[in-house]
Coordinates of C-alpha atoms and ligand atoms in Angstrom, one line a residue:
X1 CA 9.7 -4.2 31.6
X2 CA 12.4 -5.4 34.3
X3 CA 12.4 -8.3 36.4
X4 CA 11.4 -6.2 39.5
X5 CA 7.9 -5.5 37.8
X6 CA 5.8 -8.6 38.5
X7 CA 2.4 -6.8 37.2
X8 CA 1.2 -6.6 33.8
X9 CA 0.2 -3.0 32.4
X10 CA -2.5 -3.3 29.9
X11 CA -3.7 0.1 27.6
X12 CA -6.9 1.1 26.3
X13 CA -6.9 2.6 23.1
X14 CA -9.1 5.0 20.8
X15 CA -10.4 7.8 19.1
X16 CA -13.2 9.8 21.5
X17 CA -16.3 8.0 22.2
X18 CA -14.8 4.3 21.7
X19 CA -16.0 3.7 24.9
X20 CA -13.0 2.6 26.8
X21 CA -14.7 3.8 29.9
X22 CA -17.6 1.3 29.9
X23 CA -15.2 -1.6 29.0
X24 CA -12.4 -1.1 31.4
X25 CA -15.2 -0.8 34.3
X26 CA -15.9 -3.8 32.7
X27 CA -12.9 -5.8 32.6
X28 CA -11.9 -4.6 36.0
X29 CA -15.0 -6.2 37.6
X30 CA -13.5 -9.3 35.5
X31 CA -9.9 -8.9 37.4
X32 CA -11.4 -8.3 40.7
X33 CA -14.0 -10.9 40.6
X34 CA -10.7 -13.6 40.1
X35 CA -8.8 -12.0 42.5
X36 CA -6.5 -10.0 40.9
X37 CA -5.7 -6.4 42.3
X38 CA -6.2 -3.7 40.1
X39 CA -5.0 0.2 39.6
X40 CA -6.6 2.4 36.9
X41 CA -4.5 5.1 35.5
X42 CA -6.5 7.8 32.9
X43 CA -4.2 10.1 30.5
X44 CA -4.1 13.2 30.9
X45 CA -4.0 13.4 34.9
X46 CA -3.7 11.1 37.1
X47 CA -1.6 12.5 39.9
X48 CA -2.0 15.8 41.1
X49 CA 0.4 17.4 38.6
X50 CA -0.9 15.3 36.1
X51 CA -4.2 17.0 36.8
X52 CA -3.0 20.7 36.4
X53 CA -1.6 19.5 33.1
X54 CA -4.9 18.3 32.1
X55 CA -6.4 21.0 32.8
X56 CA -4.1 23.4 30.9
X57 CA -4.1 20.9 27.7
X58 CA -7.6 20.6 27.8
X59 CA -10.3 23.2 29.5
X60 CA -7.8 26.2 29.9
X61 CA -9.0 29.7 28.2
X62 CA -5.4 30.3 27.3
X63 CA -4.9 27.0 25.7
X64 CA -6.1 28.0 21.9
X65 CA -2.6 29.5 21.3
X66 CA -0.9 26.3 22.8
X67 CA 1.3 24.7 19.8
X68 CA 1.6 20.9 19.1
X69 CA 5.3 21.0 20.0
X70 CA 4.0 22.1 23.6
X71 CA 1.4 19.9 23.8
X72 CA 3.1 17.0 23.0
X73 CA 5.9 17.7 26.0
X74 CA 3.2 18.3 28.4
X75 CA 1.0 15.2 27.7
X76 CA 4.8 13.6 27.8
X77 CA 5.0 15.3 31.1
X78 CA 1.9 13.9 32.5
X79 CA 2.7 10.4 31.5
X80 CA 6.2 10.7 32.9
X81 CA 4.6 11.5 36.7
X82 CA 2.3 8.6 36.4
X83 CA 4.8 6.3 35.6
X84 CA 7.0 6.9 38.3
X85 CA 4.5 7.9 40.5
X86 CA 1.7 5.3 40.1
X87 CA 2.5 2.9 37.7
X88 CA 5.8 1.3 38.9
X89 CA 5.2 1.3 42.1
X90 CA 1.9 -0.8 41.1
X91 CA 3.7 -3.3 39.3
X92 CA 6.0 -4.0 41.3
X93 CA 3.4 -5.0 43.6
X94 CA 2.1 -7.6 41.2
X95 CA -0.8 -5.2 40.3
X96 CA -2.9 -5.3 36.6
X97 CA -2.5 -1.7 35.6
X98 CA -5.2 -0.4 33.4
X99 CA -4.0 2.7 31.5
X100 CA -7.2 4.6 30.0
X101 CA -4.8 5.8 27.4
X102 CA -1.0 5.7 27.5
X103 CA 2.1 6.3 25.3
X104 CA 0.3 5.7 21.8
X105 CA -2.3 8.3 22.3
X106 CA 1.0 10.5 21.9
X107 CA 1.7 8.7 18.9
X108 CA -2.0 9.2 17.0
X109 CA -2.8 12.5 18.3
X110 CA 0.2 14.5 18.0
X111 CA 2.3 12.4 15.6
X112 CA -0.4 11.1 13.3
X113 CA -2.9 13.5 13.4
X114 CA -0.8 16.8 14.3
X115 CA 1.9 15.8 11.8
X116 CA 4.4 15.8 14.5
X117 CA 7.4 14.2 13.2
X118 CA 7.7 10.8 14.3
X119 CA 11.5 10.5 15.4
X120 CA 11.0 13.2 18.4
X121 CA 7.2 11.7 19.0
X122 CA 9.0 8.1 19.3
X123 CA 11.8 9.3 21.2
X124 CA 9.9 12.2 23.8
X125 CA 7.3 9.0 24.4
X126 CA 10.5 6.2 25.0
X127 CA 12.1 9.3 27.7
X128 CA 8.4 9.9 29.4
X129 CA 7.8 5.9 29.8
X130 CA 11.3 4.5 30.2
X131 CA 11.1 0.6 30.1
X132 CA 7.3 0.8 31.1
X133 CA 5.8 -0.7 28.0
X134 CA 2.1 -2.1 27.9
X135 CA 2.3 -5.8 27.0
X136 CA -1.4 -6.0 25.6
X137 CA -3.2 -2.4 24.1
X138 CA -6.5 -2.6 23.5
X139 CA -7.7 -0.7 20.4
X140 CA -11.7 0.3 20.1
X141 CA -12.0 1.3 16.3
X142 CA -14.9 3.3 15.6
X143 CA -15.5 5.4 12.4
X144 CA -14.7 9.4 12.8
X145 CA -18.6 10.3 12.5
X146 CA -19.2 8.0 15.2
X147 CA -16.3 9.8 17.5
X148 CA -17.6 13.5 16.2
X149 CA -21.2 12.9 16.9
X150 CA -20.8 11.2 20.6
X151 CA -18.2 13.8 21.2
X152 CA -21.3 16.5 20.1
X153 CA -23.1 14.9 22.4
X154 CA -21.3 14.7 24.9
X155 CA -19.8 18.3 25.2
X156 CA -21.5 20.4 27.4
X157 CA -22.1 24.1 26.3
X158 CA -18.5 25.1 26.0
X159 CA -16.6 22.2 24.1
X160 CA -13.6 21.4 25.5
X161 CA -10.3 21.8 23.2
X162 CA -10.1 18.3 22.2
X163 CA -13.9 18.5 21.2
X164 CA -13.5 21.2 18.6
X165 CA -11.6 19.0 16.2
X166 CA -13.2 18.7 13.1
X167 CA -14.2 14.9 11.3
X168 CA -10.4 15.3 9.3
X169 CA -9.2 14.9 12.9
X170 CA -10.8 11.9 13.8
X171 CA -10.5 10.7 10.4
X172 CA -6.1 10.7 11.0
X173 CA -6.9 9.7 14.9
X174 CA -8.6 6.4 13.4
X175 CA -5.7 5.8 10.6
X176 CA -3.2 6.5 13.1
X177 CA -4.2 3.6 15.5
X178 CA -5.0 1.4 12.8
X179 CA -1.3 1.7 11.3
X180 CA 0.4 1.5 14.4
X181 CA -1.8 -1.3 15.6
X182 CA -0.4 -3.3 12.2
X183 CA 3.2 -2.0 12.9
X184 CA 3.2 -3.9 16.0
X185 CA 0.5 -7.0 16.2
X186 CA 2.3 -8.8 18.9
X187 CA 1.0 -6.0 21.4
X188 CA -2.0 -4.6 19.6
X189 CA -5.6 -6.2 20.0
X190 CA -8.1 -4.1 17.4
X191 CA -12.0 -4.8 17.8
X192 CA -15.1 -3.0 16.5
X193 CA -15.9 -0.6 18.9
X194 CA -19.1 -0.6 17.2
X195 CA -20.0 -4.2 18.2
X196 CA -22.3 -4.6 21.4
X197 CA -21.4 -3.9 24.3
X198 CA -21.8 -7.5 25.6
X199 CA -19.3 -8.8 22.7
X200 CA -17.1 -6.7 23.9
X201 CA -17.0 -7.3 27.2
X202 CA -17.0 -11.2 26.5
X203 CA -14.0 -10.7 23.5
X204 CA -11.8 -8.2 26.0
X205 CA -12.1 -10.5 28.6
X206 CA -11.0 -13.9 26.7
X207 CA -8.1 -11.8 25.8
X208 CA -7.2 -10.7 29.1
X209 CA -7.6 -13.7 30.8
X210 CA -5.1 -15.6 28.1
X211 CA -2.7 -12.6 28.0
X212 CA -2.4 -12.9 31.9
X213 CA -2.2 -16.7 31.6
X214 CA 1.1 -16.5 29.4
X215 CA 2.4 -13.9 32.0
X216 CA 2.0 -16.7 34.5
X217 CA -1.0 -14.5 36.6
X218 CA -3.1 -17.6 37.5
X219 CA -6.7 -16.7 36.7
X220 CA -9.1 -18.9 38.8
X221 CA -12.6 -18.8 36.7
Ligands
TMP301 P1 -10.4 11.7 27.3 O1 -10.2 12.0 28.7 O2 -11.8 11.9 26.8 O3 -9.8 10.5 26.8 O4 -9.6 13.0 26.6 C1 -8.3 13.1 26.5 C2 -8.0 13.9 25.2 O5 -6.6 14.1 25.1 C3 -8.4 13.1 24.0 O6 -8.8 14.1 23.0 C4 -7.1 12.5 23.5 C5 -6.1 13.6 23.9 N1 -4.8 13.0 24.1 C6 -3.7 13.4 23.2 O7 -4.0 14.2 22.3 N2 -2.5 12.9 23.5 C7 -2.2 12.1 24.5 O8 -1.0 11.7 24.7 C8 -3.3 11.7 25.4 C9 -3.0 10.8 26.5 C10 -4.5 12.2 25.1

């Protein structure tokens, strides 16, 4: 990240059903509480172009036809809005961004699990983000039967495109964070997204709070 961005962007990571949602509500009560502003980005969408993608790539009727190569340039798309849209101009404001999902759900979904290759995955993400580069991501590993069955019963009657991926899906969506996350442990943090919530909470947060302490964002409790 350049000098100019005095924030710290921090991803949440996972297959469906991890729940990133009910942590990051979490850990932003956390921030808040010790006085730290906050901005919440969620991938797709995010922007109001980022929401008509999202909409396309996921609940749209004509989406079924939609190849990987497309969807991979228009979750790129989406990203490349926020960034410049939101995200920058957050941390340049000294804000904690908390991406629901950034440039490595690119990587597992499209690369890992829809056998993308990853040269043009790697360099379509590196164009969308530019130097905007989370310094912590936080992986919630769950087994693919877990992801399928909260995604079953989640979906309302009409699943949405996402949803109708079958257990081999989440199966290559769980490998593919887990063998990215060991390419690069310097920025990955993996927990059990099976554990309690309460653990979670507690372990996310002693993270965060040291991760902002090395980047010199005084924490006070
Ligand atoms: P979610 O809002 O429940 O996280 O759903 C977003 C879906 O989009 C989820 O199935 C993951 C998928 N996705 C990708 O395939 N690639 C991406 O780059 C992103 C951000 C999401």
């Amino acid at each position: 990240m350049s000098s100019q961005q005095t924030g710290v962007l921090i991803s949440f990571e996972g297959a469906e059903g991890s729940g990133k949602s009910t942590q990051i509500d979490r850990l932003v009560t956390h921030l808040e509480k010790s006085g730290h502003e906050v901005l919440v980005t969620r991938e797709p969408g995010g922007t109001e172009i980022g929401e008509e993608i999202r909409h396309l790539l996921i609940h749209s009727k004509s989406n079924s036809a939609m190849t990987p190569e497309a969807e991979l340039l228009l979750f790129a798309a989406s990203r490349a809005q926020l960034v410049r849209e939101c995200i920058l101009p957050a941390l340049t404001t000294g804000k904690v961004v908390i991406c629901d999902r950034f440039l490595d759900s690119t990587t597992v979904y499209q690369g890992a699990a829809r056998s993308i290759a990853m040269d043009p995955v790697n360099q379509i993400n590196a164009f969308a983000v530019g130097d905007v580069i989370p310094s912590l991501t936080i992986v919630l590993d769950v087994p693919a039967e877990v992801s399928l069955s909260r995604v079953k019963r989640r979906a309302s009657d009409l699943p949405d495109r996402m949803e109708q991926e079958n257990i081999d899906f989440y199966r290559l969506v769980r490998e593919g964070y887990l063998i990215l996350a060991k390419s690069l442990p310097e920025r990955f943090y993996v927990l059990d997204g099976t554990s309690a919530i309460e653990e979670l909470d507690t372990a996310i947060w002693e993270k965060v709070k040291t991760h902002l302490e090395k980047k010199e964002l005084s924490c006070s409790n």
